[in-house]
Amino acid sequence: SQTIHQWPATLVQPVGSPLSLECTVEGTSNPNLYWYRQAAGRGLQLLFYSVGIGQISSEVPQNLSASRPQDRQFILSSKKLLLSDSGFYLCAWSRGPGVNNEQFFGPGTRLTVL
Amino acid sequence: DQQVKQNSPSLSVQEGRISILNCDYTNSMFDYFLWYKKYPAEGPTFLISISSIKDKNEDGRFTVFLNKSAKHLSLHIVPSQPGDSAVYFCAARQGGSEKLVFGKGTKLTVNP
C-alpha cells in the first residue's frame, strides 16, 4: 500500500528565517506530487505540483519554492519567511498521468511564523 | 475567480438524519468531481468521486449527485453520525489537467 509522510508536524519560525518542509511517498513510482496551503478560514490553495523529477509548476507567485530531487521526494522551501506564510501545509500525491486520479494527502505541517 | 464554490461555511444536523452538502462550479470544462473530509490538524481524506458522464455515485452512506446543467453537485450522508463531524471539501478537475480546484469547505457538525 502507499503511504505519504510529511515532517515536521509543527514548526514555529521567526520572520526572515529559511524554511524546508519535506514530503516523501512510499509504495508507488512516478507519482504526481503537490504542495497545498490551507490558511486560517480558507480553502486549499495549490502552491506547486510536479509530474516528474525536476519538473515543478508554480501556481501562485510568492517567496516559496519547490524541488523534486528524487522520484518520491518533494521539498517546499523559502529563503526568508513572511508572517503571511503561516498556515497548514499539505503534501499530496496522485497516480499520474491518467484520468480520474484522486489525490491522497499527507498529515500536514502546521507552520507559525512569528 | 473562485471556480468551485461551497456557499455554506457550516451545517448542523441531528444524528440519524440526512446531511446535504452543496457545491457549485463555474468551469464547464470540469469533468471529474471529488469530495474530501478533513479533521482538524490532519490531511484531507478522499471520500467519493463522480465523473461527468454520471449523475449519481453511491458508496455506503455517501452519495454524490451531479447536475451538469446547473453546474451543481451535492454530497448526501445518510444516516449522519457524530463521527462525520468534519470539514468537507468539494474539488473539481478539468479534463487533461493534473490539478484539482478546491472549494473553501463546509464544516459539518452532527449532534448526538
PDB file of C-alpha atoms in Angstrom:
ATOM      1  CA  SER A   1       0.000   0.000   0.000  1.00  0.00           C
ATOM      2  CA  GLN A   2       1.029   3.587  -0.483  1.00  0.00           C
ATOM      3  CA  THR A   3       1.886   5.988   2.315  1.00  0.00           C
ATOM      4  CA  ILE A   4       2.838   9.636   2.367  1.00  0.00           C
ATOM      5  CA  HIS A   5       4.987  11.241   5.028  1.00  0.00           C
ATOM      6  CA  GLN A   6       5.468  14.873   5.938  1.00  0.00           C
ATOM      7  CA  TRP A   7       7.737  16.441   8.509  1.00  0.00           C
ATOM      8  CA  PRO A   8       7.895  18.191  10.732  1.00  0.00           C
ATOM      9  CA  ALA A   9       4.341  18.085  12.059  1.00  0.00           C
ATOM     10  CA  THR A  10       4.608  21.539  13.598  1.00  0.00           C
ATOM     11  CA  LEU A  11       7.095  24.335  13.149  1.00  0.00           C
ATOM     12  CA  VAL A  12       7.495  27.787  14.661  1.00  0.00           C
ATOM     13  CA  GLN A  13       9.884  30.047  12.806  1.00  0.00           C
ATOM     14  CA  PRO A  14      10.821  33.742  13.080  1.00  0.00           C
ATOM     15  CA  VAL A  15      10.189  36.136  10.230  1.00  0.00           C
ATOM     16  CA  GLY A  16      13.103  36.167   7.823  1.00  0.00           C
ATOM     17  CA  SER A  17      14.293  32.651   8.620  1.00  0.00           C
ATOM     18  CA  PRO A  18      14.574  29.912   5.992  1.00  0.00           C
ATOM     19  CA  LEU A  19      12.153  27.030   5.578  1.00  0.00           C
ATOM     20  CA  SER A  20      12.410  23.457   4.409  1.00  0.00           C
ATOM     21  CA  LEU A  21       9.464  21.058   4.515  1.00  0.00           C
ATOM     22  CA  GLU A  22       9.869  17.550   3.236  1.00  0.00           C
ATOM     23  CA  CYS A  23       7.395  15.086   1.801  1.00  0.00           C
ATOM     24  CA  THR A  24       8.044  11.508   0.757  1.00  0.00           C
ATOM     25  CA  VAL A  25       5.795   8.865  -0.766  1.00  0.00           C
ATOM     26  CA  GLU A  26       6.211   5.119  -0.422  1.00  0.00           C
ATOM     27  CA  GLY A  27       4.714   2.255  -2.350  1.00  0.00           C
ATOM     28  CA  THR A  28       4.332   3.892  -5.748  1.00  0.00           C
ATOM     29  CA  SER A  29       6.535   5.128  -8.555  1.00  0.00           C
ATOM     30  CA  ASN A  30       6.417   8.241 -10.721  1.00  0.00           C
ATOM     31  CA  PRO A  31       3.617   9.871  -8.763  1.00  0.00           C
ATOM     32  CA  ASN A  32       2.355  13.380  -9.317  1.00  0.00           C
ATOM     33  CA  LEU A  33       3.211  15.428  -6.242  1.00  0.00           C
ATOM     34  CA  TYR A  34       1.523  18.551  -4.893  1.00  0.00           C
ATOM     35  CA  TRP A  35       2.017  21.199  -2.224  1.00  0.00           C
ATOM     36  CA  TYR A  36      -1.054  22.968  -0.831  1.00  0.00           C
ATOM     37  CA  ARG A  37      -1.541  25.569   1.859  1.00  0.00           C
ATOM     38  CA  GLN A  38      -4.612  25.999   3.988  1.00  0.00           C
ATOM     39  CA  ALA A  39      -4.610  29.405   5.662  1.00  0.00           C
ATOM     40  CA  ALA A  40      -6.951  30.116   8.565  1.00  0.00           C
ATOM     41  CA  GLY A  41     -10.553  30.156   7.341  1.00  0.00           C
ATOM     42  CA  ARG A  42      -9.536  29.468   3.773  1.00  0.00           C
ATOM     43  CA  GLY A  43      -9.750  26.548   1.426  1.00  0.00           C
ATOM     44  CA  LEU A  44      -6.906  24.529  -0.033  1.00  0.00           C
ATOM     45  CA  GLN A  45      -4.644  26.619  -2.217  1.00  0.00           C
ATOM     46  CA  LEU A  46      -2.418  24.761  -4.667  1.00  0.00           C
ATOM     47  CA  LEU A  47       1.134  26.102  -4.467  1.00  0.00           C
ATOM     48  CA  PHE A  48       3.209  23.748  -6.624  1.00  0.00           C
ATOM     49  CA  TYR A  49       2.856  20.488  -8.454  1.00  0.00           C
ATOM     50  CA  SER A  50       5.269  18.134 -10.132  1.00  0.00           C
ATOM     51  CA  VAL A  51       4.758  15.403 -12.710  1.00  0.00           C
ATOM     52  CA  GLY A  52       8.361  14.180 -12.596  1.00  0.00           C
ATOM     53  CA  ILE A  53      11.858  14.658 -11.197  1.00  0.00           C
ATOM     54  CA  GLY A  54      12.992  18.235 -11.643  1.00  0.00           C
ATOM     55  CA  GLN A  55       9.645  19.292 -13.125  1.00  0.00           C
ATOM     56  CA  ILE A  56       7.948  21.944 -10.997  1.00  0.00           C
ATOM     57  CA  SER A  57       4.901  24.035 -11.852  1.00  0.00           C
ATOM     58  CA  SER A  58       4.202  27.077  -9.725  1.00  0.00           C
ATOM     59  CA  GLU A  59       0.630  28.154  -9.233  1.00  0.00           C
ATOM     60  CA  VAL A  60       0.942  31.211  -7.040  1.00  0.00           C
ATOM     61  CA  PRO A  61       3.753  33.798  -7.148  1.00  0.00           C
ATOM     62  CA  GLN A  62       5.289  34.064  -3.700  1.00  0.00           C
ATOM     63  CA  ASN A  63       8.516  33.694  -1.791  1.00  0.00           C
ATOM     64  CA  LEU A  64       8.228  29.925  -1.685  1.00  0.00           C
ATOM     65  CA  SER A  65       9.874  27.406  -3.982  1.00  0.00           C
ATOM     66  CA  ALA A  66       9.660  23.669  -4.507  1.00  0.00           C
ATOM     67  CA  SER A  67      12.055  20.989  -5.657  1.00  0.00           C
ATOM     68  CA  ARG A  68      11.800  17.323  -6.538  1.00  0.00           C
ATOM     69  CA  PRO A  69      15.269  15.830  -6.242  1.00  0.00           C
ATOM     70  CA  GLN A  70      14.030  12.241  -6.300  1.00  0.00           C
ATOM     71  CA  ASP A  71      11.005  10.472  -7.740  1.00  0.00           C
ATOM     72  CA  ARG A  72       9.152  10.231  -4.439  1.00  0.00           C
ATOM     73  CA  GLN A  73      10.521  13.275  -2.624  1.00  0.00           C
ATOM     74  CA  PHE A  74       9.053  16.767  -2.732  1.00  0.00           C
ATOM     75  CA  ILE A  75      10.513  19.706  -0.816  1.00  0.00           C
ATOM     76  CA  LEU A  76       8.989  23.099  -0.083  1.00  0.00           C
ATOM     77  CA  SER A  77      11.454  25.875   0.719  1.00  0.00           C
ATOM     78  CA  SER A  78      11.787  29.532   1.449  1.00  0.00           C
ATOM     79  CA  LYS A  79      14.858  31.695   1.887  1.00  0.00           C
ATOM     80  CA  LYS A  80      13.066  34.247   4.082  1.00  0.00           C
ATOM     81  CA  LEU A  81       9.720  33.576   5.717  1.00  0.00           C
ATOM     82  CA  LEU A  82       6.990  36.202   5.922  1.00  0.00           C
ATOM     83  CA  LEU A  83       4.220  36.451   8.507  1.00  0.00           C
ATOM     84  CA  SER A  84       1.753  35.640   5.738  1.00  0.00           C
ATOM     85  CA  ASP A  85       3.449  32.265   5.195  1.00  0.00           C
ATOM     86  CA  SER A  86       1.804  30.919   8.335  1.00  0.00           C
ATOM     87  CA  GLY A  87      -0.638  28.123   7.622  1.00  0.00           C
ATOM     88  CA  PHE A  88      -1.191  24.422   7.318  1.00  0.00           C
ATOM     89  CA  TYR A  89       0.927  22.915   4.553  1.00  0.00           C
ATOM     90  CA  LEU A  90      -0.200  19.738   2.896  1.00  0.00           C
ATOM     91  CA  CYS A  91       1.594  17.447   0.517  1.00  0.00           C
ATOM     92  CA  ALA A  92      -0.390  15.164  -1.753  1.00  0.00           C
ATOM     93  CA  TRP A  93       0.247  12.563  -4.424  1.00  0.00           C
ATOM     94  CA  SER A  94      -1.730  11.025  -7.240  1.00  0.00           C
ATOM     95  CA  ARG A  95      -1.138   8.344  -9.803  1.00  0.00           C
ATOM     96  CA  GLY A  96      -0.234  10.096 -12.979  1.00  0.00           C
ATOM     97  CA  PRO A  97      -0.660  10.786 -15.725  1.00  0.00           C
ATOM     98  CA  GLY A  98      -4.121   9.451 -16.182  1.00  0.00           C
ATOM     99  CA  VAL A  99      -7.785  10.042 -15.816  1.00  0.00           C
ATOM    100  CA  ASN A 100      -9.872  10.167 -12.700  1.00  0.00           C
ATOM    101  CA  ASN A 101      -6.961  10.001 -10.298  1.00  0.00           C
ATOM    102  CA  GLU A 102      -7.820  11.188  -6.836  1.00  0.00           C
ATOM    103  CA  GLN A 103      -5.168  12.851  -4.721  1.00  0.00           C
ATOM    104  CA  PHE A 104      -4.055  11.437  -1.396  1.00  0.00           C
ATOM    105  CA  PHE A 105      -2.889  13.787   1.293  1.00  0.00           C
ATOM    106  CA  GLY A 106      -0.228  13.636   3.949  1.00  0.00           C
ATOM    107  CA  PRO A 107      -0.795  14.568   7.601  1.00  0.00           C
ATOM    108  CA  GLY A 108       0.295  18.184   7.089  1.00  0.00           C
ATOM    109  CA  THR A 109       2.705  20.624   8.724  1.00  0.00           C
ATOM    110  CA  ARG A 110       1.437  23.475  10.888  1.00  0.00           C
ATOM    111  CA  LEU A 111       3.765  26.448  10.278  1.00  0.00           C
ATOM    112  CA  THR A 112       3.628  29.506  12.504  1.00  0.00           C
ATOM    113  CA  VAL A 113       5.765  32.465  11.548  1.00  0.00           C
ATOM    114  CA  LEU A 114       6.302  34.939  14.380  1.00  0.00           C
TER     115      LEU A 114
ATOM    116  CA  ASP B   1     -12.039  33.929  -9.572  1.00  0.00           C
ATOM    117  CA  GLN B   2     -13.434  31.100  -7.496  1.00  0.00           C
ATOM    118  CA  GLN B   3     -14.298  28.248  -9.825  1.00  0.00           C
ATOM    119  CA  VAL B   4     -15.567  25.919  -7.106  1.00  0.00           C
ATOM    120  CA  LYS B   5     -17.881  27.392  -4.510  1.00  0.00           C
ATOM    121  CA  GLN B   6     -19.214  25.990  -1.281  1.00  0.00           C
ATOM    122  CA  ASN B   7     -21.564  28.721  -0.178  1.00  0.00           C
ATOM    123  CA  SER B   8     -22.426  27.285   3.217  1.00  0.00           C
ATOM    124  CA  PRO B   9     -19.490  27.607   5.603  1.00  0.00           C
ATOM    125  CA  SER B  10     -21.240  25.441   8.179  1.00  0.00           C
ATOM    126  CA  LEU B  11     -24.067  22.939   8.591  1.00  0.00           C
ATOM    127  CA  SER B  12     -25.530  21.363  11.694  1.00  0.00           C
ATOM    128  CA  VAL B  13     -27.705  18.218  11.679  1.00  0.00           C
ATOM    129  CA  GLN B  14     -29.029  15.699  14.163  1.00  0.00           C
ATOM    130  CA  GLU B  15     -27.601  12.220  14.376  1.00  0.00           C
ATOM    131  CA  GLY B  16     -29.521   9.817  12.167  1.00  0.00           C
ATOM    132  CA  ARG B  17     -30.805  12.499   9.818  1.00  0.00           C
ATOM    133  CA  ILE B  18     -29.576  13.330   6.340  1.00  0.00           C
ATOM    134  CA  SER B  19     -26.703  15.747   5.750  1.00  0.00           C
ATOM    135  CA  ILE B  20     -26.662  17.519   2.395  1.00  0.00           C
ATOM    136  CA  LEU B  21     -23.548  19.430   1.416  1.00  0.00           C
ATOM    137  CA  ASN B  22     -23.659  21.550  -1.706  1.00  0.00           C
ATOM    138  CA  CYS B  23     -21.082  22.682  -4.218  1.00  0.00           C
ATOM    139  CA  ASP B  24     -21.353  24.878  -7.319  1.00  0.00           C
ATOM    140  CA  TYR B  25     -18.823  25.315 -10.090  1.00  0.00           C
ATOM    141  CA  THR B  26     -18.380  27.728 -12.955  1.00  0.00           C
ATOM    142  CA  ASN B  27     -15.967  25.959 -15.299  1.00  0.00           C
ATOM    143  CA  SER B  28     -17.879  23.837 -17.811  1.00  0.00           C
ATOM    144  CA  MET B  29     -14.625  22.031 -18.673  1.00  0.00           C
ATOM    145  CA  PHE B  30     -14.568  20.260 -15.306  1.00  0.00           C
ATOM    146  CA  ASP B  31     -15.165  16.561 -15.885  1.00  0.00           C
ATOM    147  CA  TYR B  32     -14.349  14.916 -12.568  1.00  0.00           C
ATOM    148  CA  PHE B  33     -15.518  15.865  -9.103  1.00  0.00           C
ATOM    149  CA  LEU B  34     -14.425  14.722  -5.677  1.00  0.00           C
ATOM    150  CA  TRP B  35     -15.383  15.121  -2.049  1.00  0.00           C
ATOM    151  CA  TYR B  36     -12.847  15.124   0.759  1.00  0.00           C
ATOM    152  CA  LYS B  37     -13.330  15.024   4.504  1.00  0.00           C
ATOM    153  CA  LYS B  38     -10.910  16.799   6.814  1.00  0.00           C
ATOM    154  CA  TYR B  39     -10.478  16.633  10.568  1.00  0.00           C
ATOM    155  CA  PRO B  40      -8.561  19.427  12.361  1.00  0.00           C
ATOM    156  CA  ALA B  41      -4.774  19.174  12.106  1.00  0.00           C
ATOM    157  CA  GLU B  42      -4.989  16.285   9.645  1.00  0.00           C
ATOM    158  CA  GLY B  43      -4.762  15.938   5.896  1.00  0.00           C
ATOM    159  CA  PRO B  44      -7.979  15.606   3.880  1.00  0.00           C
ATOM    160  CA  THR B  45      -9.246  12.092   3.233  1.00  0.00           C
ATOM    161  CA  PHE B  46     -10.787  11.136  -0.079  1.00  0.00           C
ATOM    162  CA  LEU B  47     -14.471  10.199   0.265  1.00  0.00           C
ATOM    163  CA  ILE B  48     -16.160   9.762  -3.053  1.00  0.00           C
ATOM    164  CA  SER B  49     -15.943  10.968  -6.631  1.00  0.00           C
ATOM    165  CA  ILE B  50     -18.068  11.224  -9.731  1.00  0.00           C
ATOM    166  CA  SER B  51     -17.295  11.528 -13.408  1.00  0.00           C
ATOM    167  CA  SER B  52     -19.222  13.997 -15.543  1.00  0.00           C
ATOM    168  CA  ILE B  53     -20.687  11.116 -17.551  1.00  0.00           C
ATOM    169  CA  LYS B  54     -22.686  10.085 -14.489  1.00  0.00           C
ATOM    170  CA  ASP B  55     -25.271  11.861 -12.383  1.00  0.00           C
ATOM    171  CA  LYS B  56     -25.039   9.739  -9.254  1.00  0.00           C
ATOM    172  CA  ASN B  57     -22.462   7.688  -7.406  1.00  0.00           C
ATOM    173  CA  GLU B  58     -23.091   5.845  -4.183  1.00  0.00           C
ATOM    174  CA  ASP B  59     -20.740   4.348  -1.614  1.00  0.00           C
ATOM    175  CA  GLY B  60     -22.329   3.138   1.587  1.00  0.00           C
ATOM    176  CA  ARG B  61     -23.800   6.082   3.479  1.00  0.00           C
ATOM    177  CA  PHE B  62     -22.360   8.570   0.990  1.00  0.00           C
ATOM    178  CA  THR B  63     -23.989   9.545  -2.291  1.00  0.00           C
ATOM    179  CA  VAL B  64     -22.845  12.254  -4.663  1.00  0.00           C
ATOM    180  CA  PHE B  65     -25.239  13.790  -7.173  1.00  0.00           C
ATOM    181  CA  LEU B  66     -24.144  15.796 -10.201  1.00  0.00           C
ATOM    182  CA  ASN B  67     -26.369  18.212 -12.115  1.00  0.00           C
ATOM    183  CA  LYS B  68     -24.277  19.351 -15.081  1.00  0.00           C
ATOM    184  CA  SER B  69     -26.849  21.756 -16.459  1.00  0.00           C
ATOM    185  CA  ALA B  70     -26.947  23.597 -13.151  1.00  0.00           C
ATOM    186  CA  LYS B  71     -23.201  23.116 -12.549  1.00  0.00           C
ATOM    187  CA  HIS B  72     -24.068  21.803  -9.139  1.00  0.00           C
ATOM    188  CA  LEU B  73     -23.132  18.779  -7.093  1.00  0.00           C
ATOM    189  CA  SER B  74     -24.133  17.624  -3.670  1.00  0.00           C
ATOM    190  CA  LEU B  75     -22.988  15.082  -1.121  1.00  0.00           C
ATOM    191  CA  HIS B  76     -25.642  13.237   0.862  1.00  0.00           C
ATOM    192  CA  ILE B  77     -24.760  11.419   4.064  1.00  0.00           C
ATOM    193  CA  VAL B  78     -27.448   9.083   5.364  1.00  0.00           C
ATOM    194  CA  PRO B  79     -27.699   8.442   8.230  1.00  0.00           C
ATOM    195  CA  SER B  80     -25.425  11.080   9.707  1.00  0.00           C
ATOM    196  CA  GLN B  81     -23.204  10.063  12.595  1.00  0.00           C
ATOM    197  CA  PRO B  82     -21.273  12.178  15.127  1.00  0.00           C
ATOM    198  CA  GLY B  83     -18.020  10.861  13.618  1.00  0.00           C
ATOM    199  CA  ASP B  84     -18.991  12.557  10.362  1.00  0.00           C
ATOM    200  CA  SER B  85     -18.384  15.924  12.009  1.00  0.00           C
ATOM    201  CA  ALA B  86     -15.562  17.463   9.953  1.00  0.00           C
ATOM    202  CA  VAL B  87     -14.894  19.961   7.194  1.00  0.00           C
ATOM    203  CA  TYR B  88     -15.948  18.715   3.759  1.00  0.00           C
ATOM    204  CA  PHE B  89     -14.222  19.974   0.641  1.00  0.00           C
ATOM    205  CA  CYS B  90     -15.563  19.759  -2.854  1.00  0.00           C
ATOM    206  CA  ALA B  91     -12.959  19.553  -5.636  1.00  0.00           C
ATOM    207  CA  ALA B  92     -13.047  19.500  -9.414  1.00  0.00           C
ATOM    208  CA  ARG B  93     -10.663  18.637 -12.218  1.00  0.00           C
ATOM    209  CA  GLN B  94     -10.583  19.852 -15.774  1.00  0.00           C
ATOM    210  CA  GLY B  95     -10.075  17.176 -18.364  1.00  0.00           C
ATOM    211  CA  GLY B  96      -6.397  16.689 -19.196  1.00  0.00           C
ATOM    212  CA  SER B  97      -5.234  18.587 -16.126  1.00  0.00           C
ATOM    213  CA  GLU B  98      -3.266  17.075 -13.260  1.00  0.00           C
ATOM    214  CA  LYS B  99      -4.639  19.667 -10.836  1.00  0.00           C
ATOM    215  CA  LEU B 100      -7.670  19.837  -8.590  1.00  0.00           C
ATOM    216  CA  VAL B 101      -9.528  23.025  -7.741  1.00  0.00           C
ATOM    217  CA  PHE B 102     -10.946  23.036  -4.228  1.00  0.00           C
ATOM    218  CA  GLY B 103     -13.822  24.877  -2.641  1.00  0.00           C
ATOM    219  CA  LYS B 104     -13.390  26.595   0.728  1.00  0.00           C
ATOM    220  CA  GLY B 105     -15.113  23.817   2.610  1.00  0.00           C
ATOM    221  CA  THR B 106     -18.233  23.325   4.719  1.00  0.00           C
ATOM    222  CA  LYS B 107     -17.957  22.466   8.386  1.00  0.00           C
ATOM    223  CA  LEU B 108     -20.460  19.742   9.252  1.00  0.00           C
ATOM    224  CA  THR B 109     -21.483  19.190  12.853  1.00  0.00           C
ATOM    225  CA  VAL B 110     -23.570  16.124  13.663  1.00  0.00           C
ATOM    226  CA  ASN B 111     -25.192  16.444  17.060  1.00  0.00           C
ATOM    227  CA  PRO B 112     -25.890  13.314  19.139  1.00  0.00           C
TER     228      PRO B 112
END
